One Martini backbone bead per residue (centre of mass of N, CA, C, O) as a GRO file, in nm:
protein
  147
    1UNK     BB    1  -2.440   8.183   6.828
    2UNK     BB    2  -2.202   8.383   6.708
    3UNK     BB    3  -2.110   8.696   6.583
    4UNK     BB    4  -1.822   8.599   6.442
    5UNK     BB    5  -1.944   8.307   6.278
    6UNK     BB    6  -2.142   8.393   6.068
    7UNK     BB    7  -2.239   8.235   5.728
    8UNK     BB    8  -2.546   8.270   5.698
    9UNK     BB    9  -2.715   8.494   5.544
   10UNK     BB   10  -2.464   8.719   5.566
   11UNK     BB   11  -2.186   8.700   5.617
   12UNK     BB   12  -1.945   8.716   5.870
   13UNK     BB   13  -1.695   8.843   5.998
   14UNK     BB   14  -1.482   8.825   6.258
   15UNK     BB   15  -1.595   9.115   6.362
   16UNK     BB   16  -1.932   9.106   6.308
   17UNK     BB   17  -1.962   9.222   6.022
   18UNK     BB   18  -2.155   9.228   5.777
   19UNK     BB   19  -2.133   9.223   5.442
   20UNK     BB   20  -2.369   9.419   5.384
   21UNK     BB   21  -2.244   9.653   5.546
   22UNK     BB   22  -1.982   9.673   5.384
   23UNK     BB   23  -2.114   9.733   5.114
   24UNK     BB   24  -2.261   9.987   5.202
   25UNK     BB   25  -2.005  10.136   5.294
   26UNK     BB   26  -1.872  10.142   5.015
   27UNK     BB   27  -2.089  10.295   4.863
   28UNK     BB   28  -2.100  10.547   5.050
   29UNK     BB   29  -1.804  10.621   5.028
   30UNK     BB   30  -1.803  10.670   4.721
   31UNK     BB   31  -2.013  10.894   4.727
   32UNK     BB   32  -1.853  11.084   4.911
   33UNK     BB   33  -1.603  11.106   4.727
   34UNK     BB   34  -1.750  11.226   4.485
   35UNK     BB   35  -1.849  11.484   4.627
   36UNK     BB   36  -1.573  11.588   4.730
   37UNK     BB   37  -1.438  11.586   4.452
   38UNK     BB   38  -1.625  11.798   4.329
   39UNK     BB   39  -1.544  12.022   4.523
   40UNK     BB   40  -1.251  12.038   4.438
   41UNK     BB   41  -1.303  12.112   4.144
   42UNK     BB   42  -1.460  12.375   4.203
   43UNK     BB   43  -1.228  12.519   4.348
   44UNK     BB   44  -1.020  12.506   4.124
   45UNK     BB   45  -1.187  12.658   3.916
   46UNK     BB   46  -1.212  12.919   4.082
   47UNK     BB   47  -0.896  12.968   4.120
   48UNK     BB   48  -0.852  12.963   3.785
   49UNK     BB   49  -1.099  13.163   3.661
   50UNK     BB   50  -1.369  13.072   3.629
   51UNK     BB   51  -1.683  13.128   3.574
   52UNK     BB   52  -1.911  13.288   3.839
   53UNK     BB   53  -2.194  13.414   3.732
   54UNK     BB   54  -2.394  13.167   3.762
   55UNK     BB   55  -2.204  13.008   3.975
   56UNK     BB   56  -2.075  12.923   4.280
   57UNK     BB   57  -1.815  12.721   4.331
   58UNK     BB   58  -1.760  12.761   4.634
   59UNK     BB   59  -2.048  12.733   4.741
   60UNK     BB   60  -2.098  12.454   4.622
   61UNK     BB   61  -1.858  12.318   4.760
   62UNK     BB   62  -1.952  12.362   5.051
   63UNK     BB   63  -2.209  12.198   5.019
   64UNK     BB   64  -2.071  11.930   4.938
   65UNK     BB   65  -1.900  11.900   5.193
   66UNK     BB   66  -2.129  11.887   5.395
   67UNK     BB   67  -2.285  11.649   5.272
   68UNK     BB   68  -2.050  11.444   5.173
   69UNK     BB   69  -1.901  11.432   5.439
   70UNK     BB   70  -2.127  11.277   5.586
   71UNK     BB   71  -2.136  11.038   5.393
   72UNK     BB   72  -1.845  10.953   5.432
   73UNK     BB   73  -1.863  10.906   5.737
   74UNK     BB   74  -2.082  10.685   5.718
   75UNK     BB   75  -1.922  10.483   5.548
   76UNK     BB   76  -1.688  10.448   5.745
   77UNK     BB   77  -1.857  10.357   5.982
   78UNK     BB   78  -1.962  10.097   5.852
   79UNK     BB   79  -1.682   9.970   5.801
   80UNK     BB   80  -1.630   9.990   6.133
   81UNK     BB   81  -1.917   9.922   6.285
   82UNK     BB   82  -2.106  10.176   6.292
   83UNK     BB   83  -2.444  10.241   6.336
   84UNK     BB   84  -2.486  10.553   6.271
   85UNK     BB   85  -2.442  10.535   5.951
   86UNK     BB   86  -2.719  10.427   5.851
   87UNK     BB   87  -2.904  10.674   5.853
   88UNK     BB   88  -2.746  10.846   5.652
   89UNK     BB   89  -2.741  10.636   5.424
   90UNK     BB   90  -3.043  10.616   5.377
   91UNK     BB   91  -3.096  10.911   5.310
   92UNK     BB   92  -2.903  10.930   5.071
   93UNK     BB   93  -3.042  10.717   4.893
   94UNK     BB   94  -3.321  10.852   4.882
   95UNK     BB   95  -3.211  11.128   4.760
   96UNK     BB   96  -3.093  10.990   4.491
   97UNK     BB   97  -3.352  10.899   4.339
   98UNK     BB   98  -3.454  11.177   4.222
   99UNK     BB   99  -3.197  11.227   4.066
  100UNK     BB  100  -3.221  10.986   3.882
  101UNK     BB  101  -3.493  11.065   3.762
  102UNK     BB  102  -3.398  11.332   3.641
  103UNK     BB  103  -3.187  11.203   3.454
  104UNK     BB  104  -3.397  11.024   3.298
  105UNK     BB  105  -3.574  11.272   3.213
  106UNK     BB  106  -3.514  11.594   3.206
  107UNK     BB  107  -3.189  11.550   3.135
  108UNK     BB  108  -3.123  11.318   2.935
  109UNK     BB  109  -2.951  11.081   3.131
  110UNK     BB  110  -2.974  10.752   3.129
  111UNK     BB  111  -2.705  10.643   3.225
  112UNK     BB  112  -2.672  10.802   3.492
  113UNK     BB  113  -2.950  10.731   3.608
  114UNK     BB  114  -2.912  10.427   3.615
  115UNK     BB  115  -2.658  10.412   3.785
  116UNK     BB  116  -2.769  10.563   4.032
  117UNK     BB  117  -3.009  10.375   4.088
  118UNK     BB  118  -2.845  10.117   4.133
  119UNK     BB  119  -2.676  10.221   4.367
  120UNK     BB  120  -2.904  10.311   4.560
  121UNK     BB  121  -3.056  10.038   4.565
  122UNK     BB  122  -2.814   9.873   4.661
  123UNK     BB  123  -2.777  10.023   4.926
  124UNK     BB  124  -3.058   9.962   5.040
  125UNK     BB  125  -3.039   9.656   5.027
  126UNK     BB  126  -2.796   9.635   5.222
  127UNK     BB  127  -2.925   9.797   5.465
  128UNK     BB  128  -3.202   9.586   5.456
  129UNK     BB  129  -3.086   9.339   5.512
  130UNK     BB  130  -3.114   9.092   5.733
  131UNK     BB  131  -2.824   9.113   5.848
  132UNK     BB  132  -2.834   9.418   5.901
  133UNK     BB  133  -3.080   9.420   6.090
  134UNK     BB  134  -2.965   9.232   6.304
  135UNK     BB  135  -2.718   9.405   6.371
  136UNK     BB  136  -2.878   9.657   6.460
  137UNK     BB  137  -3.059   9.489   6.689
  138UNK     BB  138  -2.857   9.350   6.900
  139UNK     BB  139  -2.870   9.598   7.129
  140UNK     BB  140  -3.210   9.558   7.183
  141UNK     BB  141  -3.207   9.260   7.247
  142UNK     BB  142  -3.399   9.003   7.203
  143UNK     BB  143  -3.451   8.779   6.959
  144UNK     BB  144  -3.650   8.606   6.792
  145UNK     BB  145  -3.715   8.307   6.701
  146UNK     BB  146  -3.664   8.112   6.443
  147UNK     BB  147  -3.883   7.902   6.229
   0.00000   0.00000   0.00000
């Protein structure tokens, strides 16, 4: 079996990147874009004179850029077939689960909490799918024969 033409259980594109990795990359990229987009909105609000007495829009925006810029980079890396993006993507999905729980419970935002939980769990499922795991492990030596 060549890495470029596997089509069973996690079909791989001609580039050798499994579909599950591309799906995870798309999810993580969209999460990163959402975070960076939020930062842009916060900066625009701060520059146009919105009240900054409760929270610093610029400070929060810088925090969002630092965090979600890394998430965005990880998503793009996965889309391009770079394995280093998986670690950041996994951590981001795990950290989004308590946020989803908070939205579901304390914040009384069940719609947003449910959507975020579905996205984060979908990202984790794609990142840990068998095809994704095989792809991640292929540079670490021979894989045992499947029975």
